[in-house]
Coordinates of C-alpha atoms and ligand atoms in Angstrom, one line a residue:
M1 CA 67.6 97.3 67.5
N2 CA 67.4 94.8 70.3
A3 CA 69.7 92.4 68.5
L4 CA 72.2 95.2 68.0
I5 CA 72.1 96.1 71.7
D6 CA 72.6 92.5 72.6
V7 CA 75.6 92.4 70.3
V8 CA 77.2 95.6 71.6
V9 CA 76.3 95.0 75.2
E10 CA 77.8 91.6 74.9
R11 CA 80.9 93.3 73.5
L12 CA 81.1 95.5 76.6
T13 CA 82.5 92.6 78.5
R14 CA 85.5 92.6 76.2
M15 CA 86.5 96.2 77.0
L16 CA 89.9 95.9 78.4
I17 CA 91.8 98.1 80.8
P18 CA 94.5 99.0 79.9
R19 CA 93.4 99.7 76.3
P20 CA 95.2 97.5 73.8
I21 CA 97.1 98.9 70.8
T22 CA 94.9 96.8 68.5
M23 CA 91.9 94.6 69.2
R24 CA 90.0 93.1 66.3
A25 CA 86.8 91.1 66.7
T26 CA 86.7 88.0 64.5
E27 CA 84.0 85.4 63.8
G28 CA 82.6 83.2 66.6
D29 CA 83.8 82.5 70.1
F30 CA 85.4 79.9 72.3
E31 CA 83.9 78.3 75.3
L32 CA 85.9 77.0 78.2
D33 CA 84.7 73.6 79.4
G34 CA 85.8 70.4 81.1
T35 CA 88.0 69.4 78.2
T36 CA 89.9 72.7 78.1
G37 CA 93.5 72.4 79.0
I38 CA 96.6 74.7 79.0
C39 CA 99.6 73.8 76.9
A40 CA 102.9 75.4 77.6
S41 CA 106.6 74.5 77.4
A42 CA 108.4 73.7 80.7
E43 CA 110.1 77.2 80.7
L44 CA 106.6 78.7 80.9
A45 CA 105.4 76.5 83.7
G46 CA 105.2 79.5 86.1
V47 CA 102.8 81.6 84.0
S48 CA 100.8 78.5 83.0
A49 CA 100.3 77.5 86.7
W50 CA 99.3 81.1 87.4
L51 CA 96.7 81.1 84.7
Q52 CA 95.4 77.7 85.8
G53 CA 95.1 79.1 89.4
A54 CA 93.3 82.2 88.1
L55 CA 90.8 80.4 86.0
R56 CA 90.0 77.5 88.3
P57 CA 88.1 78.8 91.3
A58 CA 85.2 80.6 89.5
T59 CA 84.9 78.3 86.5
G60 CA 85.2 75.1 88.5
L61 CA 87.1 73.7 85.6
S62 CA 90.4 71.9 86.3
M63 CA 92.2 73.6 83.4
G64 CA 94.9 71.0 83.6
E65 CA 98.2 71.1 81.7
S66 CA 97.7 69.3 78.4
S67 CA 100.0 68.8 75.5
H68 CA 97.0 69.3 73.2
G69 CA 95.4 71.9 75.3
S70 CA 93.1 74.5 73.8
I71 CA 94.9 77.4 75.5
R72 CA 98.4 77.5 74.1
L73 CA 101.1 79.6 75.6
S74 CA 104.3 80.3 73.8
M75 CA 107.2 82.7 73.5
E76 CA 107.8 84.9 70.5
P77 CA 110.8 87.0 71.3
A78 CA 110.4 89.1 68.1
L79 CA 107.4 90.8 69.8
G80 CA 109.7 92.5 72.3
A81 CA 109.8 93.1 76.0
E82 CA 106.5 92.7 77.8
A83 CA 104.6 92.5 74.6
F84 CA 102.0 89.9 73.7
Q85 CA 99.7 88.6 71.0
L86 CA 96.4 87.0 71.9
A87 CA 94.2 85.2 69.3
V88 CA 90.9 83.5 70.2
T89 CA 89.2 81.4 67.5
P90 CA 86.4 78.8 67.8
D91 CA 89.2 76.2 67.9
G92 CA 91.2 77.6 70.8
I93 CA 93.2 80.4 72.4
R94 CA 96.8 81.2 71.6
I95 CA 98.8 83.6 73.7
E96 CA 102.3 84.5 72.6
G97 CA 104.6 86.6 74.8
G98 CA 107.7 88.6 73.7
D99 CA 109.0 87.4 77.1
A100 CA 107.5 85.7 80.1
A101 CA 106.1 89.0 81.4
G102 CA 104.4 89.6 78.0
L103 CA 102.9 86.2 78.2
F104 CA 101.6 87.0 81.7
Y105 CA 100.0 90.2 80.5
G106 CA 98.4 88.2 77.7
C107 CA 96.9 85.9 80.3
Q108 CA 95.6 89.0 82.2
A109 CA 94.0 90.2 79.0
L110 CA 92.3 86.8 78.6
L111 CA 90.8 87.0 82.1
Q112 CA 89.2 90.3 81.1
L113 CA 87.8 88.7 77.9
L114 CA 85.8 86.4 80.2
P115 CA 82.7 87.5 82.2
P116 CA 83.7 89.5 85.3
A117 CA 82.5 86.7 87.5
V118 CA 85.8 84.9 86.5
F119 CA 87.4 87.0 89.2
R120 CA 85.3 85.4 92.0
R121 CA 87.1 82.9 94.3
S122 CA 84.6 80.1 94.3
K123 CA 82.6 78.3 91.7
V124 CA 80.0 80.5 90.0
S125 CA 77.0 78.6 88.6
G126 CA 75.0 79.6 85.6
V127 CA 77.7 81.4 83.7
R128 CA 79.0 80.3 80.3
W129 CA 82.7 80.9 80.1
V130 CA 82.7 82.2 76.6
V131 CA 85.5 84.2 75.1
P132 CA 84.7 86.2 72.0
A133 CA 86.9 85.5 69.0
V134 CA 89.4 88.3 68.9
K135 CA 92.9 89.2 67.9
I136 CA 94.9 91.5 70.2
Q137 CA 98.3 92.9 69.8
D138 CA 99.7 94.9 72.7
A139 CA 102.9 96.2 74.3
P140 CA 103.4 98.9 77.0
R141 CA 104.4 102.5 76.3
F142 CA 106.6 102.8 79.5
A143 CA 108.9 100.3 81.3
W144 CA 108.2 101.8 84.8
R145 CA 104.6 101.4 85.6
G146 CA 104.5 101.9 89.4
T147 CA 102.8 102.4 92.6
M148 CA 104.3 103.8 95.7
L149 CA 102.6 102.4 98.8
D150 CA 103.3 104.1 102.1
V151 CA 103.2 101.2 104.6
A152 CA 105.0 103.4 107.2
R153 CA 102.3 105.9 108.1
H154 CA 99.8 103.1 108.5
F155 CA 101.1 99.6 108.4
M156 CA 99.6 97.3 105.8
P157 CA 99.6 93.7 106.9
K158 CA 101.5 91.3 104.6
H159 CA 98.3 89.6 103.5
D160 CA 96.9 92.9 102.2
V161 CA 100.2 93.7 100.5
L162 CA 100.0 90.4 98.6
R163 CA 96.4 91.2 97.6
F164 CA 97.5 94.7 96.4
I165 CA 100.2 93.1 94.3
D166 CA 97.6 91.0 92.6
L167 CA 95.5 94.1 91.9
M168 CA 98.6 95.8 90.5
A169 CA 99.4 92.8 88.3
M170 CA 95.8 92.8 87.0
H171 CA 96.5 96.3 85.7
R172 CA 99.9 95.4 84.3
L173 CA 101.7 97.6 86.8
N174 CA 105.2 96.4 87.3
V175 CA 106.9 98.4 90.1
L176 CA 105.9 98.4 93.7
H177 CA 107.8 101.1 95.5
L178 CA 107.5 100.3 99.2
H179 CA 107.9 103.3 101.5
L180 CA 109.2 101.3 104.5
T181 CA 110.3 103.9 107.0
E182 CA 109.0 107.2 108.3
D183 CA 108.7 109.4 111.4
Q184 CA 105.7 107.4 112.4
G185 CA 107.0 103.9 111.9
W186 CA 109.9 101.6 110.8
R187 CA 108.4 98.6 109.0
I188 CA 111.3 96.3 108.0
E189 CA 113.2 94.0 110.3
I190 CA 116.9 94.8 110.3
L191 CA 118.8 92.0 112.1
R192 CA 121.8 94.2 113.1
Y193 CA 119.6 96.9 114.7
P194 CA 116.6 95.1 116.3
R195 CA 115.4 98.2 118.1
L196 CA 114.3 99.7 114.7
T197 CA 111.3 97.4 114.9
E198 CA 111.1 96.6 118.6
V199 CA 110.7 100.3 119.3
G200 CA 110.4 102.0 115.9
A201 CA 107.5 99.9 114.6
W202 CA 105.0 101.1 117.2
R203 CA 103.5 104.4 118.1
R204 CA 101.3 105.4 121.0
E205 CA 98.5 106.9 118.9
S206 CA 97.7 108.6 115.6
Q207 CA 96.5 112.1 114.7
V208 CA 93.0 112.1 113.4
G209 CA 92.6 114.5 110.5
A210 CA 94.9 116.9 108.8
E211 CA 94.5 120.1 111.0
A212 CA 97.5 121.1 113.1
D213 CA 95.3 121.0 116.3
A214 CA 93.7 117.6 115.4
R215 CA 93.3 115.2 118.3
G216 CA 95.0 111.9 118.7
D217 CA 92.9 108.7 118.5
G218 CA 94.4 107.2 121.7
R219 CA 95.0 103.8 120.0
P220 CA 98.4 102.3 119.6
H221 CA 99.3 101.4 116.0
G222 CA 102.2 99.5 114.5
G223 CA 103.6 96.4 112.8
Y224 CA 106.5 95.4 110.6
Y225 CA 107.6 92.9 108.1
A226 CA 110.0 90.2 109.3
Q227 CA 112.7 89.4 106.8
D228 CA 110.9 86.2 105.8
D229 CA 107.8 88.3 105.1
I230 CA 109.9 90.6 102.9
R231 CA 111.3 87.6 101.0
E232 CA 107.7 86.3 100.5
I233 CA 106.5 89.7 99.2
V234 CA 109.4 90.1 96.8
A235 CA 109.0 86.5 95.5
Y236 CA 105.2 86.8 95.2
A237 CA 105.6 90.1 93.3
A238 CA 108.3 88.6 91.0
E239 CA 106.0 85.7 90.1
R240 CA 103.7 88.5 88.8
F241 CA 106.5 90.4 87.1
I242 CA 106.5 93.2 89.6
T243 CA 109.8 94.5 91.0
V244 CA 109.6 95.7 94.6
V245 CA 111.7 98.8 95.1
P246 CA 112.4 99.4 98.8
E247 CA 112.8 102.9 100.3
I248 CA 114.6 103.7 103.5
E249 CA 114.1 107.4 104.2
S250 CA 116.9 109.7 105.1
P251 CA 118.2 112.2 106.3
G252 CA 114.7 113.5 107.2
H253 CA 111.5 111.6 108.0
V254 CA 113.5 109.5 110.5
Q255 CA 111.9 110.0 113.9
A256 CA 111.0 106.3 114.3
A257 CA 114.7 105.4 113.9
L258 CA 115.7 108.2 116.3
A259 CA 113.2 106.8 118.9
A260 CA 115.0 103.5 118.6
Y261 CA 118.6 104.8 118.4
P262 CA 118.7 108.4 119.8
E263 CA 122.5 108.6 119.0
L264 CA 121.6 108.9 115.3
G265 CA 119.9 112.3 115.9
V266 CA 121.3 115.8 116.1
T267 CA 120.1 116.5 119.6
G268 CA 120.5 113.0 121.0
E269 CA 117.2 113.5 122.8
Q270 CA 115.0 110.4 123.5
L271 CA 112.0 110.9 121.2
E272 CA 108.9 108.8 120.8
V273 CA 107.8 107.4 117.5
W274 CA 105.9 110.4 116.1
T275 CA 102.1 110.5 116.5
R276 CA 101.5 113.5 114.3
W277 CA 101.4 114.0 110.5
G278 CA 103.5 116.6 108.7
I279 CA 107.1 117.5 108.4
N280 CA 109.3 116.9 111.4
P281 CA 112.4 118.9 112.5
N282 CA 114.2 115.9 113.8
V283 CA 116.8 114.7 111.3
L284 CA 119.9 112.5 111.2
N285 CA 123.3 113.8 112.4
V286 CA 126.1 113.5 109.8
E287 CA 128.7 111.6 111.8
E288 CA 130.5 108.7 110.1
S289 CA 128.9 106.4 112.6
T290 CA 125.4 107.4 111.2
V291 CA 126.5 107.0 107.6
D292 CA 127.8 103.5 108.7
F293 CA 124.5 102.7 110.3
F294 CA 122.5 103.5 107.2
T295 CA 124.9 101.8 104.8
N296 CA 124.6 98.7 107.1
V297 CA 120.9 98.9 106.9
L298 CA 121.1 99.2 103.1
D299 CA 123.3 96.1 103.0
E300 CA 120.5 94.0 104.6
V301 CA 118.0 95.7 102.3
M302 CA 120.0 94.8 99.3
E303 CA 120.2 91.2 100.5
L304 CA 116.4 91.1 100.6
F305 CA 115.5 93.1 97.5
P306 CA 117.1 92.2 94.1
S307 CA 115.7 95.4 92.6
P308 CA 118.3 97.4 90.6
Y309 CA 116.9 100.5 92.3
I310 CA 117.1 101.2 96.0
G311 CA 115.3 104.2 97.4
V312 CA 116.8 106.5 100.0
G313 CA 114.1 109.1 100.2
G314 CA 115.7 112.5 100.5
D315 CA 112.5 114.6 100.5
E316 CA 111.4 117.3 103.0
C317 CA 114.6 117.4 105.2
P318 CA 114.4 120.5 107.4
K319 CA 117.8 122.1 108.0
D320 CA 117.1 124.0 111.3
Q321 CA 118.7 121.5 113.6
W322 CA 121.9 121.3 111.4
R323 CA 122.0 125.2 111.4
A324 CA 121.7 125.4 115.2
D325 CA 124.1 122.6 116.1
P326 CA 127.7 123.5 116.7
R327 CA 128.9 120.0 116.1
T328 CA 127.2 119.8 112.7
Q329 CA 128.7 123.2 111.8
Q330 CA 132.1 121.9 112.8
R331 CA 131.6 118.8 110.7
M332 CA 130.6 120.9 107.7
A333 CA 133.8 122.8 108.1
E334 CA 135.8 119.6 108.3
L335 CA 134.1 118.3 105.2
G336 CA 134.5 121.5 103.3
V337 CA 130.7 121.7 102.8
Q338 CA 129.4 125.2 102.4
D339 CA 125.8 125.1 103.5
E340 CA 123.1 122.8 104.9
E341 CA 121.7 122.1 101.4
A342 CA 125.2 120.9 100.3
L343 CA 125.3 118.9 103.5
Q344 CA 122.2 117.0 102.5
S345 CA 123.8 116.3 99.1
W346 CA 126.9 115.1 100.8
F347 CA 124.9 112.6 102.9
I348 CA 122.9 111.3 99.9
R349 CA 126.1 111.1 97.9
R350 CA 127.6 108.8 100.6
L351 CA 124.7 106.5 100.2
D352 CA 124.9 106.8 96.5
D353 CA 128.5 105.7 96.5
H354 CA 127.7 102.7 98.7
L355 CA 124.8 101.6 96.5
T356 CA 126.7 102.2 93.2
A357 CA 129.7 100.2 94.5
A358 CA 127.3 97.3 95.2
G359 CA 126.0 97.5 91.6
R360 CA 122.7 99.2 92.5
R361 CA 121.2 102.5 91.6
L362 CA 120.0 105.1 94.0
F363 CA 116.4 106.1 93.7
G364 CA 115.2 109.3 95.5
W365 CA 112.7 112.1 95.5
D366 CA 113.5 115.1 93.4
E367 CA 115.2 117.0 96.3
I368 CA 118.2 114.8 95.7
L369 CA 118.9 116.8 92.5
E370 CA 119.8 119.8 94.6
G371 CA 123.5 118.9 95.1
G372 CA 124.6 116.7 92.2
L373 CA 124.4 112.9 92.0
A374 CA 126.1 109.9 90.5
S375 CA 124.9 109.4 86.9
G376 CA 123.1 106.2 87.7
A377 CA 120.8 107.9 90.2
T378 CA 117.1 107.9 89.3
V379 CA 114.8 110.7 90.4
A380 CA 111.1 110.5 91.4
S381 CA 109.7 113.9 90.3
W382 CA 106.9 114.7 92.8
R383 CA 106.9 118.5 93.1
G384 CA 105.2 118.8 89.7
M385 CA 107.3 118.0 86.7
T386 CA 110.1 120.4 87.3
G387 CA 112.3 117.7 88.8
A388 CA 111.6 115.5 85.8
I389 CA 112.8 118.2 83.4
T390 CA 115.9 119.1 85.4
A391 CA 116.8 115.4 85.9
A392 CA 116.3 114.4 82.3
R393 CA 118.3 117.3 81.1
R394 CA 121.2 116.4 83.4
G395 CA 121.1 112.8 82.1
H396 CA 119.3 111.2 85.0
D397 CA 116.5 108.7 84.6
V398 CA 113.2 109.9 85.8
V399 CA 110.0 108.4 87.3
A400 CA 107.2 110.9 86.9
C401 CA 104.8 111.1 89.9
P402 CA 103.8 114.7 90.2
D403 CA 101.5 115.5 93.1
D404 CA 99.0 117.2 90.7
G405 CA 98.6 114.1 88.6
A406 CA 99.6 111.0 90.5
Y407 CA 98.9 111.6 94.3
L408 CA 96.1 109.2 95.1
D409 CA 95.8 110.5 98.7
Y410 CA 94.4 113.7 97.2
R411 CA 90.6 114.2 97.4
Q412 CA 88.5 112.6 94.6
S413 CA 85.9 115.4 94.3
D414 CA 85.2 118.8 95.8
S415 CA 82.4 117.4 98.0
A416 CA 82.7 118.2 101.7
D417 CA 82.0 114.5 102.2
E418 CA 85.3 113.3 100.9
P419 CA 87.1 111.6 103.8
I420 CA 89.9 113.9 105.2
P421 CA 90.4 115.8 102.0
V422 CA 94.0 116.6 101.5
G423 CA 95.7 118.4 98.5
I424 CA 93.8 119.4 95.4
V425 CA 90.9 117.6 93.7
L426 CA 92.2 114.8 91.5
T427 CA 89.4 113.0 89.7
V428 CA 89.7 109.9 87.7
A429 CA 89.8 112.1 84.6
D430 CA 92.6 114.2 86.1
V431 CA 94.7 111.2 86.7
Y432 CA 93.9 109.8 83.3
G433 CA 95.1 113.1 81.8
F434 CA 98.5 112.9 83.4
E435 CA 101.3 112.8 80.8
P436 CA 104.6 111.5 82.1
I437 CA 106.8 113.1 79.4
P438 CA 107.1 116.8 79.8
A439 CA 106.6 118.8 76.5
E440 CA 109.7 120.8 77.3
L441 CA 112.0 117.8 76.8
T442 CA 113.7 116.9 73.5
K443 CA 113.3 113.4 72.1
D444 CA 116.7 112.4 73.5
E445 CA 116.0 113.9 76.9
A446 CA 112.6 112.2 77.0
R447 CA 114.3 108.8 76.8
H448 CA 115.2 109.3 80.4
V449 CA 111.6 109.2 81.5
L450 CA 111.3 105.6 82.4
G451 CA 107.6 106.0 83.2
G452 CA 105.6 107.0 86.2
Q453 CA 103.9 105.9 89.3
A454 CA 101.0 106.6 91.6
N455 CA 101.9 107.7 95.1
I456 CA 99.7 106.4 97.9
W457 CA 100.5 108.2 101.1
T458 CA 98.6 106.7 104.0
E459 CA 98.4 109.3 106.8
H460 CA 94.6 109.3 106.4
M461 CA 94.2 105.7 105.2
D462 CA 94.2 103.6 108.4
S463 CA 93.2 100.3 106.7
P464 CA 93.5 98.5 103.5
R465 CA 89.8 99.3 102.9
M466 CA 90.7 103.0 102.9
V467 CA 93.6 102.3 100.5
D468 CA 91.0 100.6 98.2
F469 CA 88.8 103.7 98.4
F470 CA 91.6 106.1 97.5
A471 CA 93.4 104.0 95.0
F472 CA 90.6 102.6 92.9
P473 CA 89.6 103.3 90.2
R474 CA 92.2 106.1 89.9
L475 CA 94.9 103.5 89.7
C476 CA 93.1 101.9 86.8
A477 CA 93.3 105.2 85.0
L478 CA 97.0 105.6 85.8
A479 CA 97.7 102.0 84.7
E480 CA 96.2 102.8 81.3
T481 CA 98.2 106.1 81.1
L482 CA 101.4 104.2 81.7
W483 CA 100.6 101.2 79.5
S484 CA 98.6 102.4 76.5
T485 CA 99.5 104.7 73.6
K486 CA 99.3 108.5 74.1
E487 CA 96.4 108.6 71.6
R488 CA 93.6 107.9 74.1
A489 CA 90.4 109.5 75.1
Y490 CA 88.9 109.8 78.6
D491 CA 85.4 109.1 77.3
D492 CA 86.5 105.9 75.8
F493 CA 88.2 104.9 79.1
A494 CA 85.1 105.9 81.1
G495 CA 83.0 103.6 79.1
R496 CA 85.3 100.7 79.6
L497 CA 85.6 101.5 83.3
D498 CA 82.0 100.7 83.8
E499 CA 82.6 97.0 82.9
H500 CA 85.9 97.0 84.8
L501 CA 84.2 98.0 88.0
A502 CA 82.2 94.8 87.7
R503 CA 85.6 93.0 87.8
L504 CA 86.6 95.0 90.9
D505 CA 83.3 94.2 92.5
A506 CA 83.9 90.5 91.9
L507 CA 87.3 90.9 93.5
G508 CA 85.9 92.7 96.5
V509 CA 87.7 96.0 95.9
E510 CA 86.1 98.8 97.9
Y511 CA 86.7 101.5 95.3
R512 CA 85.1 104.9 95.3
R513 CA 82.4 105.1 92.7
P514 CA 84.0 107.4 90.2
F515 CA 80.9 109.3 89.0
G516 CA 78.4 110.8 91.3
P517 CA 78.0 110.8 95.1
L518 CA 79.9 108.8 97.6
P519 CA 78.9 105.2 98.4
W520 CA 77.4 105.9 101.7
Q521 CA 75.0 108.3 100.1
K522 CA 71.8 107.2 98.3
R523 CA 72.7 105.6 95.1
P524 CA 71.0 107.4 92.2
G525 CA 71.8 106.7 88.5
I526 CA 75.3 107.5 87.5
A527 CA 75.4 111.2 86.7
G528 CA 76.5 112.1 83.2
R529 CA 76.7 108.6 81.9
P530 CA 74.7 107.2 78.9
S531 CA 71.6 105.8 80.4
T532 CA 68.9 104.8 77.8
P533 CA 69.6 101.5 75.9
D534 CA 70.0 103.4 72.6
Q535 CA 72.4 105.9 74.1
R536 CA 74.3 103.1 75.7
A537 CA 74.4 101.1 72.5
A538 CA 75.7 104.1 70.5
H539 CA 78.3 104.9 73.1
I540 CA 79.5 101.3 73.1
A541 CA 79.5 101.0 69.3
Q542 CA 81.6 104.1 69.2
M543 CA 84.1 102.6 71.7
V544 CA 84.2 99.4 69.7
A545 CA 84.9 101.4 66.6
N546 CA 87.6 103.4 68.4
I547 CA 89.4 100.3 69.6
G548 CA 89.2 98.5 66.2
G549 CA 92.9 99.2 65.5
Ligands
ACM601 C1 106.6 113.6 99.1 O1 105.4 113.6 98.8 N1 107.1 114.2 100.2 C2 107.6 112.9 98.3

C-alpha cells in the first residue's frame, strides 16, 4: 500500500490547472540538470527566453539555448489556435504549439509538471527537478478568458499589475480588462487633458465599509499610470499572450473627470473626486464638446492599446440630472431623442461610431444594449445572463461575467468574519459551476459567446494583498471553467487545487484558504477533504483515472 501511496502522491504533483483535455502517463521520467538546454527556432525566441527565465531561478540551472537541447519547442499549426502538445520521455521534452500562444501554454503546463518549488525566485536546494513521462494534448474551450481589474476604486501600482499579469498567464487567462476610470479616480495619463490625473487621480479619503453611513478613513489615496507605464503593461502582457482591454467609463461613473473638468458635467458644479462607494448622480452632459472630449481621450487610448476592443463602460448611469436639466431637455429635442434612456444610447452610439471608424470594437456593460448598437459592439453581461441572451440573439458578441458567477468581490463564505462582505456568497465551487453559454441559446447564437471573465471590483480591496485574498483561488476555478471542456467535476478540481495552492504558496500569493476557516483563525485540518493516507490515495487514484483521457 505504501508503494501505491508513493506512486499516487507523487502523481499529485502532476495535477494541472486548468485540466487538460487528455493527459496520459507513460514510462519513466526526465530530470532537468546542468546539461539541459532549450532548443527553439528563431521565431520562437520570445517563448524560449520566457521559459528559460521561468526555470532558472529555482533550479539554478542555466537552461541555455541549445541546438541539441533536451527541451524542444516547435510550432505545429495543424493543432489550431492556442493549442499545444507536450510529450515528456526519458530522452527529453517536446512542446509543440498550434501558434506561439499555444506553445507558451505548453510551457506553463511544463512548469506545473515540476515540483511546486519551481515557482520560487531563488535557488532551491535538495529538490530533484524531475518531470514525469507524460503526453498531454490541450486547447482552450473559449477564446476570451478574462479578468476585469478595477484599478480605479483602489489604484494598483504598476509593479503589482505586472505580477497579476504573470498570475493570469500561469492560469492561461488571456484578456486583462483594465477598469481605468471611475467616480473615485482617473488612472491613465491623457496628455491633452492633464488635469484628469493631476486632479482626478487623487481623493481626500475613502469610505470604510459598505454601509451608507460608513465613516471615511481620513487618508488620501491615489495614483495613475503614465503613458510609458501603460506601454510597459501592454507589452509585458503581450509577451504573455494577454490582450489588455482598456475601459474609460461614461456617461456615468465619471465624478473624477468632473472634478478635473467641471464643464463636462450637467450642473457645472466644482465637485471633489468622490470619497464614497455606490452609484453617483453626477453624469456627463451631452454637449458636442463633451463628446469631443471623450473621443479625444479615446484617440490617446487607442494609440496606447492595440486591443481590438475598447471599453466605454455604460453601466449604472442615473438619469435624474438629465431629467431635471432644461439644457439637456432642449438638447434632446434638438437631437430628436425621446427619453433619457435613448439619450444614453445616443451618447454610446457616438463613441461607437468613433471607435468603429478607427477599426476598433466598442466593448461595454450590458446596459449598452438598451438603445441599439453597431453590430461590432461586444457586450459584457453582468446583471446575470439576461444581457448575454439578448445580445447573442441580436447578433452581438458576448463576454459572460454574471455577478452571481464571476464577481470576485463577493464574499467567499457566509461567515461573519469575511472582510466587508458584499453581494452574495460565491464559493470556489460556485465560481467553478459558472457556465458561460446560456442554455436558452441555439447553437448558432451560442457562437457569439466569446467566453467569460472574472470581475474584481476593488471598493473594499485597498491593497494588492486584498486582491490576492479575493481573487485566489476563485480565479483558478474560473480559469479552468473558461479553458477546459464542459465535462468537468468540482471534486476533481478540488483535489488538484490542493497541489496548486502549493504553487501559489511558492509564488507568495495570499489566497483565501478555500475550505474551512479564514487564515487568521486557528488552522485545523481542512474540513471535508480526504485526510487518511488511504482516503487520499483512493481520491487521487480516482482523479488520475478521470484525467486519463
Ligand atoms: C457593474 O458591476 N456595475 C458592471
